[in-house]
Amino acid sequence: MDTQYVYRFSPAQTDGNKDLKALLGGKGANLAEMSRIGLPVPPGFTISTEACARYQNSGTEGMAAIEPQVREAVAFVEQQRKQRFGDPQNPLLFSVRSGAAISMPGMMDTVLNLGLNEPTVAALQRSTGNPRFVYDLYRRFIDMFGDVVMGVKHELFEAALVQLKLEEGAAQDTDLSADALQHLSTQYLEIYQAHTGEPFPADPWDQLFRAIEAVFRSWGNERAIKYRRINQITGLLGTAVNVQSMVYGNRGPNSATGVLFTRNPANGENKLFGEYLVNAQGEDVVAGIRTPSPIEDLRQIQPECYGQIEAQTDQLERHFKCIQDIEFTIEEGELFILQTRTGKRTGPAAMRIACAMVDEGLVSPKEAVAHLVEPEHLNQMLHPTFADEAAYQPQVLALGLPASPGAAVGRIVFEADEAELWAERGEAVVLVRQETSPDDVGGMHVAQGIVTARGGMTSHAAVVARGWGKCCVAGCGALKIHADAKRVEVKGRTFTEGDWISLNGTTGEVIEGRHPLKIPEISGDFARFMGWVDQYRRLKVRANAETPTEAQKALEFGAQGIGLCRTEHMFFQEERLLPFREMILAESLEDRKMALEKVLPYQREDFEALFRIMTGQPVTIRLLDPPLHEFLPKVLEDQERLAQDLGIPVERVQAEVEALSENNPMLGFRGCRLGNIYPEITQMQVRAIFEAALQVQSEGLRPEPEVMVPLVGDRSELDAQRGVIQETIEAVFKERGQRIDYRIGSMIEVPRAAILAGEIAEQADFFSFGTNDLTQMTFGFSRDDAGTFLPQYVERKLLLSSPFDVLDQRGVGQLMQMAIERGRATKPQLQIGICGEHGGEPNSVAFCHRVGLDYVSCSPYRVPIAKLAAAQAALKEP
């Protein structure tokens, strides 16, 4: 039997099977589901993602395989609509849209009104008696087909439209007469032929198959690739193609088109949120070309349709158990639902909606944790707000629409490409545009915030910003933007590229200058939701922290201890760095020990502070890891100053810098190698740890120290370090007349350590995977240098994602599994965690859950994200 590539929306073919999402894309699967439950969906069919994959591999051969199935599906739609495709008496028109398994709003291409030619244009004029409507359809079709299918730039068509409006004195497209639109259609056909070298295709079937091919090609366009890379969307076959019979929102004053959410996607309020345009087609709303009206206005204009919208959106939300993003069209008073999908919403909105739906009995707490809040939403919850909104009020320049909440401060940049360049230089930027388009996604992603002069709450800028949790102010008409001249005028003043600006996406304010920000706390709905999260996860979550501030913040965010305290970070303050440098430059063991005695009080003080904050929670302290040359000055002026401070010749400093320099320092004299060659460094650090722990214990608190030995590659290295550690601990216990429980463990960050984990476990009380170094050594990639080529590797699909961002489960992950199995074969109760940067990345956390780790450790601000990812991983288990 031939492979089925085409699926009707008909419930008989899909039987409401929502598992078809990967095959039909999110849009196609939802169209089938809406058809199944009886919503007014214009009939159509979906060409599967498998067909897209076949086309990507074989081109025209792939198209030939689907053509008979497409013709059969068109015949089915003709029966339902009682119209014929290409018929000069009663023509059927189609929309052709993309739809991947994961929503990528605006990233791929759409063609509307497909099937128009001279005979069908004449037939529609006869049947509708509305030539203005028909020529509006025709000019739109020529524009979209030319742009999407044949690469004729949309700007060429737009320029002709703008010129015609000037000649006709028309403020809006809707002010153009039928004769003007007929003339415009003729101009569009001439533009098409001039830039393609061929007349516009008159055969509707030729139009259809070309459009389907174009949507398949759009899967590989630059903006779609960039969007997938930014959002780490991998592993998809391609896009499905949805071919749907047209309904017309531009048929006259009783027709309209709109986009709405079942709840407010910015703040979560349980109220319909959306916009619509009278006498328009759907692309007009999302493109931001005309400023739409709020959906509430429809209640007065068409109360019956508004009532139907309320009933059907409520039905959709109850069916899908999540906020829905819905496109609708009203044709001559009749309502049609064109698509629904899970609504992209901000973090605060997601949290409020989850709690409200539990209270309303729509979902259980378990369902809320599993499906209603994404880890990235929590990242948005931790985004900054202004420290004092009253203070900046005199500097408010303009008020736009509060499209995506939060606060942003950055330098004004007018072009998306420029924003990326500024960001590469480490500058915070705010992207200022007339409106954004899918081509701007790179600049939008790196920007701190986005402000547009045009467009509404459902414009491209608003939808993408909300999905990413970025601050956005849309439709700020007071801004007069001159992008070519790199300036914006407002309130009689001019601001140029590089000037500082602030945005309040919650209020819609655009503010002159830089204003201080603050991080919100976990409270209210956020705290309630995180309580549910804690009920369902198995993995514990610790934090990587060295300072009291970091440790306190980690506790506030729910960390269950410190999984990585990098002791070298404690030496970078000037008064601490000098004695540490003195230790490095010492010429004898006695001199080295004397210098370390000066360092000891600083380390002890820091450890006491951490133990007090983390009382009753484990604190894993990594012994000195970086190579010693990192602590010495590289510049002659700084070397001279150090020599003067220590009273030694500058030549002595220069000689030591030269002696310690390495060709490949990340594989050089560092980690446990330092402690084994200079055991006095280990002795000083261990003494500081346990003197601090005993002091805090004497205060009635409960410190839980864990000493971690870095860069172990052989059991002998850990044996040697463990001997020094235990000897020092026992000496401190004897001096203080106190004891305390403790653990001594090893980092697993060298591939050899993973292979020999069974032997190393004989001397280790715990393992902690340092996945940054384990990834570096497994791939042979330098963390510091791989950024020059890894983006291209991902773009060319040599890698699905950077292994420093998302844990490589096939390679590094196998080494981890080997270490877990072998380590626990030696010690069944061996505690194992992860402290690399992957500990806060949701996919990596899910992997850590599956392979049986005890905890993950990450930066304090990613603790809630890791906790949610751990809970969702647990809830996905059978």
Short mmCIF file of N, CA and C in Angstrom, two decimals, residues 428-529:
data_model
loop_
_atom_site.label_atom_id
_atom_site.label_comp_id
_atom_site.label_asym_id
_atom_site.label_seq_id
_atom_site.Cartn_x
_atom_site.Cartn_y
_atom_site.Cartn_z
N ALA A 428 23.81 45.98 25.85
CA ALA A 428 22.37 45.76 25.99
C ALA A 428 21.66 46.67 25.00
N VAL A 429 20.72 46.11 24.23
CA VAL A 429 20.03 46.90 23.21
C VAL A 429 18.53 46.77 23.32
N VAL A 430 17.84 47.81 22.87
CA VAL A 430 16.39 47.79 22.69
C VAL A 430 16.13 47.99 21.20
N LEU A 431 15.43 47.06 20.58
CA LEU A 431 15.14 47.13 19.16
C LEU A 431 13.92 48.03 18.94
N VAL A 432 14.09 49.09 18.17
CA VAL A 432 13.05 50.08 17.91
C VAL A 432 12.69 49.98 16.42
N ARG A 433 11.44 49.60 16.12
CA ARG A 433 11.03 49.33 14.73
C ARG A 433 9.65 49.92 14.46
N GLN A 434 9.37 50.20 13.18
CA GLN A 434 8.00 50.53 12.80
C GLN A 434 7.09 49.35 13.15
N GLU A 435 7.45 48.18 12.66
CA GLU A 435 6.86 46.92 13.07
C GLU A 435 7.89 45.85 12.79
N THR A 436 7.76 44.71 13.41
CA THR A 436 8.71 43.64 13.16
C THR A 436 8.11 42.65 12.17
N SER A 437 9.00 41.87 11.58
CA SER A 437 8.58 40.79 10.69
C SER A 437 9.38 39.55 11.07
N PRO A 438 9.02 38.39 10.53
CA PRO A 438 9.78 37.19 10.85
C PRO A 438 11.27 37.30 10.53
N ASP A 439 11.65 38.18 9.61
CA ASP A 439 13.06 38.34 9.28
C ASP A 439 13.86 38.96 10.43
N ASP A 440 13.17 39.54 11.41
CA ASP A 440 13.83 40.26 12.51
C ASP A 440 14.14 39.38 13.72
N VAL A 441 13.86 38.07 13.64
CA VAL A 441 13.90 37.27 14.87
C VAL A 441 15.27 37.24 15.52
N GLY A 442 16.34 37.29 14.72
CA GLY A 442 17.68 37.27 15.33
C GLY A 442 17.90 38.48 16.23
N GLY A 443 17.58 39.66 15.72
CA GLY A 443 17.73 40.87 16.51
C GLY A 443 16.77 40.93 17.68
N MET A 444 15.56 40.43 17.47
CA MET A 444 14.59 40.40 18.57
C MET A 444 15.08 39.52 19.71
N HIS A 445 15.72 38.41 19.34
CA HIS A 445 16.16 37.47 20.37
C HIS A 445 17.26 38.05 21.25
N VAL A 446 18.19 38.80 20.67
CA VAL A 446 19.30 39.33 21.47
C VAL A 446 18.93 40.60 22.20
N ALA A 447 17.84 41.27 21.78
CA ALA A 447 17.45 42.53 22.40
C ALA A 447 16.91 42.30 23.81
N GLN A 448 17.13 43.28 24.67
CA GLN A 448 16.54 43.25 26.01
C GLN A 448 15.05 43.50 25.94
N GLY A 449 14.64 44.30 24.96
CA GLY A 449 13.23 44.61 24.80
C GLY A 449 12.98 45.11 23.39
N ILE A 450 11.69 45.21 23.02
CA ILE A 450 11.30 45.57 21.67
C ILE A 450 10.20 46.63 21.77
N VAL A 451 10.28 47.66 20.93
CA VAL A 451 9.22 48.66 20.86
C VAL A 451 8.91 48.90 19.38
N THR A 452 7.61 48.92 19.05
CA THR A 452 7.20 49.17 17.67
C THR A 452 6.24 50.35 17.63
N ALA A 453 6.27 51.05 16.51
CA ALA A 453 5.37 52.19 16.34
C ALA A 453 3.99 51.75 15.90
N ARG A 454 3.94 50.61 15.18
CA ARG A 454 2.67 50.12 14.67
C ARG A 454 2.41 48.72 15.21
N GLY A 455 1.15 48.27 15.01
CA GLY A 455 0.81 46.91 15.41
C GLY A 455 0.12 46.86 16.76
N GLY A 456 -0.65 45.80 16.94
CA GLY A 456 -1.44 45.66 18.16
C GLY A 456 -0.91 44.59 19.09
N MET A 457 -1.80 44.14 19.97
CA MET A 457 -1.43 43.16 20.98
C MET A 457 -1.24 41.77 20.40
N THR A 458 -1.67 41.56 19.16
CA THR A 458 -1.45 40.26 18.52
C THR A 458 -0.56 40.40 17.28
N SER A 459 0.17 41.50 17.20
CA SER A 459 1.12 41.68 16.10
C SER A 459 2.28 40.71 16.26
N HIS A 460 3.10 40.64 15.23
CA HIS A 460 4.25 39.72 15.25
C HIS A 460 5.16 40.01 16.44
N ALA A 461 5.47 41.28 16.66
CA ALA A 461 6.36 41.64 17.77
C ALA A 461 5.80 41.17 19.10
N ALA A 462 4.50 41.39 19.30
CA ALA A 462 3.87 41.05 20.57
C ALA A 462 3.87 39.54 20.81
N VAL A 463 3.49 38.77 19.78
CA VAL A 463 3.37 37.32 19.95
C VAL A 463 4.72 36.69 20.20
N VAL A 464 5.73 37.08 19.41
CA VAL A 464 7.06 36.49 19.58
C VAL A 464 7.67 36.90 20.91
N ALA A 465 7.53 38.17 21.28
CA ALA A 465 8.08 38.64 22.54
C ALA A 465 7.47 37.91 23.72
N ARG A 466 6.14 37.73 23.71
CA ARG A 466 5.49 37.02 24.81
C ARG A 466 5.99 35.57 24.88
N GLY A 467 6.15 34.95 23.70
CA GLY A 467 6.65 33.59 23.69
C GLY A 467 8.03 33.46 24.29
N TRP A 468 8.84 34.50 24.12
CA TRP A 468 10.20 34.47 24.66
C TRP A 468 10.30 35.12 26.04
N GLY A 469 9.21 35.71 26.51
CA GLY A 469 9.28 36.38 27.80
C GLY A 469 10.04 37.69 27.75
N LYS A 470 10.09 38.30 26.57
CA LYS A 470 10.80 39.57 26.44
C LYS A 470 9.83 40.74 26.61
N CYS A 471 10.32 41.79 27.22
CA CYS A 471 9.53 43.01 27.36
C CYS A 471 9.25 43.58 25.98
N CYS A 472 8.00 43.99 25.74
CA CYS A 472 7.64 44.56 24.44
C CYS A 472 6.57 45.62 24.62
N VAL A 473 6.76 46.76 23.98
CA VAL A 473 5.75 47.80 23.88
C VAL A 473 5.42 47.93 22.39
N ALA A 474 4.16 47.74 22.03
CA ALA A 474 3.75 47.74 20.63
C ALA A 474 2.83 48.93 20.34
N GLY A 475 2.69 49.25 19.05
CA GLY A 475 1.74 50.27 18.63
C GLY A 475 1.95 51.62 19.28
N CYS A 476 3.21 52.01 19.47
CA CYS A 476 3.51 53.30 20.11
C CYS A 476 3.59 54.36 19.01
N GLY A 477 2.42 54.85 18.59
CA GLY A 477 2.33 55.75 17.45
C GLY A 477 3.01 57.09 17.65
N ALA A 478 3.29 57.47 18.88
CA ALA A 478 3.96 58.75 19.12
C ALA A 478 5.41 58.75 18.64
N LEU A 479 5.96 57.57 18.42
CA LEU A 479 7.35 57.47 17.95
C LEU A 479 7.38 57.68 16.44
N LYS A 480 8.15 58.64 15.99
CA LYS A 480 8.37 58.87 14.55
C LYS A 480 9.75 58.30 14.22
N ILE A 481 9.74 57.10 13.66
CA ILE A 481 10.99 56.35 13.48
C ILE A 481 11.52 56.56 12.07
N HIS A 482 12.78 56.97 11.99
CA HIS A 482 13.47 57.13 10.72
C HIS A 482 14.65 56.16 10.75
N ALA A 483 14.35 54.91 10.39
CA ALA A 483 15.35 53.85 10.56
C ALA A 483 16.58 54.11 9.69
N ASP A 484 16.37 54.60 8.45
CA ASP A 484 17.51 54.84 7.56
C ASP A 484 18.47 55.87 8.14
N ALA A 485 17.91 56.87 8.80
CA ALA A 485 18.74 57.92 9.41
C ALA A 485 19.16 57.57 10.84
N LYS A 486 18.71 56.41 11.32
CA LYS A 486 19.05 55.93 12.65
C LYS A 486 18.66 56.95 13.73
N ARG A 487 17.40 57.40 13.64
CA ARG A 487 16.92 58.31 14.67
C ARG A 487 15.43 58.11 14.88
N VAL A 488 14.95 58.51 16.06
CA VAL A 488 13.53 58.46 16.38
C VAL A 488 13.16 59.78 17.04
N GLU A 489 12.01 60.32 16.65
CA GLU A 489 11.55 61.59 17.20
C GLU A 489 10.32 61.35 18.05
N VAL A 490 10.27 62.01 19.21
CA VAL A 490 9.13 61.90 20.10
C VAL A 490 9.12 63.12 21.01
N LYS A 491 7.95 63.70 21.20
CA LYS A 491 7.81 64.90 22.04
C LYS A 491 8.75 66.02 21.60
N GLY A 492 8.96 66.14 20.28
CA GLY A 492 9.80 67.21 19.78
C GLY A 492 11.28 67.00 20.00
N ARG A 493 11.65 65.83 20.44
CA ARG A 493 13.06 65.53 20.71
C ARG A 493 13.53 64.42 19.79
N THR A 494 14.81 64.33 19.59
CA THR A 494 15.39 63.33 18.70
C THR A 494 16.36 62.45 19.49
N PHE A 495 16.22 61.14 19.30
CA PHE A 495 17.14 60.17 19.89
C PHE A 495 17.77 59.37 18.75
N THR A 496 19.05 59.06 18.89
CA THR A 496 19.76 58.37 17.83
C THR A 496 20.27 57.01 18.31
N GLU A 497 20.75 56.23 17.37
CA GLU A 497 21.26 54.89 17.70
C GLU A 497 22.34 55.01 18.78
N GLY A 498 22.22 54.16 19.79
CA GLY A 498 23.18 54.16 20.89
C GLY A 498 22.70 54.89 22.11
N ASP A 499 21.65 55.74 21.98
CA ASP A 499 21.10 56.42 23.17
C ASP A 499 20.39 55.40 24.06
N TRP A 500 20.41 55.65 25.36
CA TRP A 500 19.78 54.72 26.31
C TRP A 500 18.27 54.96 26.38
N ILE A 501 17.55 53.86 26.50
CA ILE A 501 16.10 53.91 26.60
C ILE A 501 15.65 52.79 27.53
N SER A 502 14.52 52.97 28.18
CA SER A 502 13.95 51.95 29.05
C SER A 502 12.51 51.67 28.63
N LEU A 503 12.07 50.43 28.81
CA LEU A 503 10.70 50.04 28.47
C LEU A 503 10.04 49.38 29.67
N ASN A 504 8.77 49.69 29.88
CA ASN A 504 7.96 48.97 30.86
C ASN A 504 6.87 48.24 30.07
N GLY A 505 7.09 46.95 29.85
CA GLY A 505 6.14 46.18 29.06
C GLY A 505 4.84 45.89 29.77
N THR A 506 4.78 46.14 31.07
CA THR A 506 3.56 45.93 31.84
C THR A 506 2.62 47.12 31.71
N THR A 507 3.19 48.32 31.55
CA THR A 507 2.37 49.53 31.45
C THR A 507 2.37 50.12 30.05
N GLY A 508 3.31 49.71 29.19
CA GLY A 508 3.41 50.27 27.86
C GLY A 508 4.23 51.55 27.78
N GLU A 509 4.95 51.87 28.84
CA GLU A 509 5.71 53.13 28.88
C GLU A 509 7.06 52.98 28.18
N VAL A 510 7.41 54.02 27.41
CA VAL A 510 8.73 54.16 26.81
C VAL A 510 9.41 55.32 27.53
N ILE A 511 10.58 55.07 28.08
CA ILE A 511 11.17 55.99 29.05
C ILE A 511 12.58 56.38 28.62
N GLU A 512 12.90 57.64 28.75
CA GLU A 512 14.24 58.11 28.43
C GLU A 512 15.25 57.61 29.46
N GLY A 513 16.43 57.21 28.99
CA GLY A 513 17.54 56.92 29.89
C GLY A 513 17.54 55.52 30.48
N ARG A 514 18.47 55.33 31.43
CA ARG A 514 18.65 54.04 32.13
C ARG A 514 18.03 54.15 33.51
N HIS A 515 17.34 53.08 33.93
CA HIS A 515 16.69 53.09 35.24
C HIS A 515 16.93 51.75 35.93
N PRO A 516 17.17 51.76 37.23
CA PRO A 516 17.55 50.53 37.93
C PRO A 516 16.41 49.51 37.96
N LEU A 517 16.82 48.23 37.93
CA LEU A 517 15.87 47.12 37.89
C LEU A 517 15.98 46.29 39.16
N LYS A 518 14.96 45.50 39.42
CA LYS A 518 14.98 44.57 40.55
C LYS A 518 14.41 43.23 40.10
N ILE A 519 14.79 42.18 40.84
CA ILE A 519 14.31 40.83 40.54
C ILE A 519 13.13 40.50 41.45
N PRO A 520 12.03 39.99 40.91
CA PRO A 520 10.87 39.67 41.77
C PRO A 520 11.14 38.48 42.67
N GLU A 521 10.33 38.35 43.69
CA GLU A 521 10.46 37.24 44.63
C GLU A 521 9.41 36.18 44.33
N ILE A 522 9.66 34.97 44.85
CA ILE A 522 8.68 33.89 44.71
C ILE A 522 7.60 34.10 45.77
N SER A 523 6.41 34.41 45.32
CA SER A 523 5.29 34.63 46.24
C SER A 523 4.00 34.40 45.48
N GLY A 524 2.88 34.44 46.16
CA GLY A 524 1.57 34.34 45.51
C GLY A 524 1.41 33.07 44.69
N ASP A 525 0.90 33.24 43.46
CA ASP A 525 0.69 32.10 42.58
C ASP A 525 1.99 31.34 42.30
N PHE A 526 3.08 32.09 42.19
CA PHE A 526 4.38 31.46 41.92
C PHE A 526 4.73 30.49 43.04
N ALA A 527 4.61 30.95 44.28
CA ALA A 527 4.95 30.09 45.42
C ALA A 527 4.00 28.90 45.50
N ARG A 528 2.73 29.13 45.23
CA ARG A 528 1.75 28.04 45.28
C ARG A 528 2.07 26.98 44.23
N PHE A 529 2.38 27.44 43.02
CA PHE A 529 2.69 26.51 41.95
C PHE A 529 3.96 25.72 42.27
#
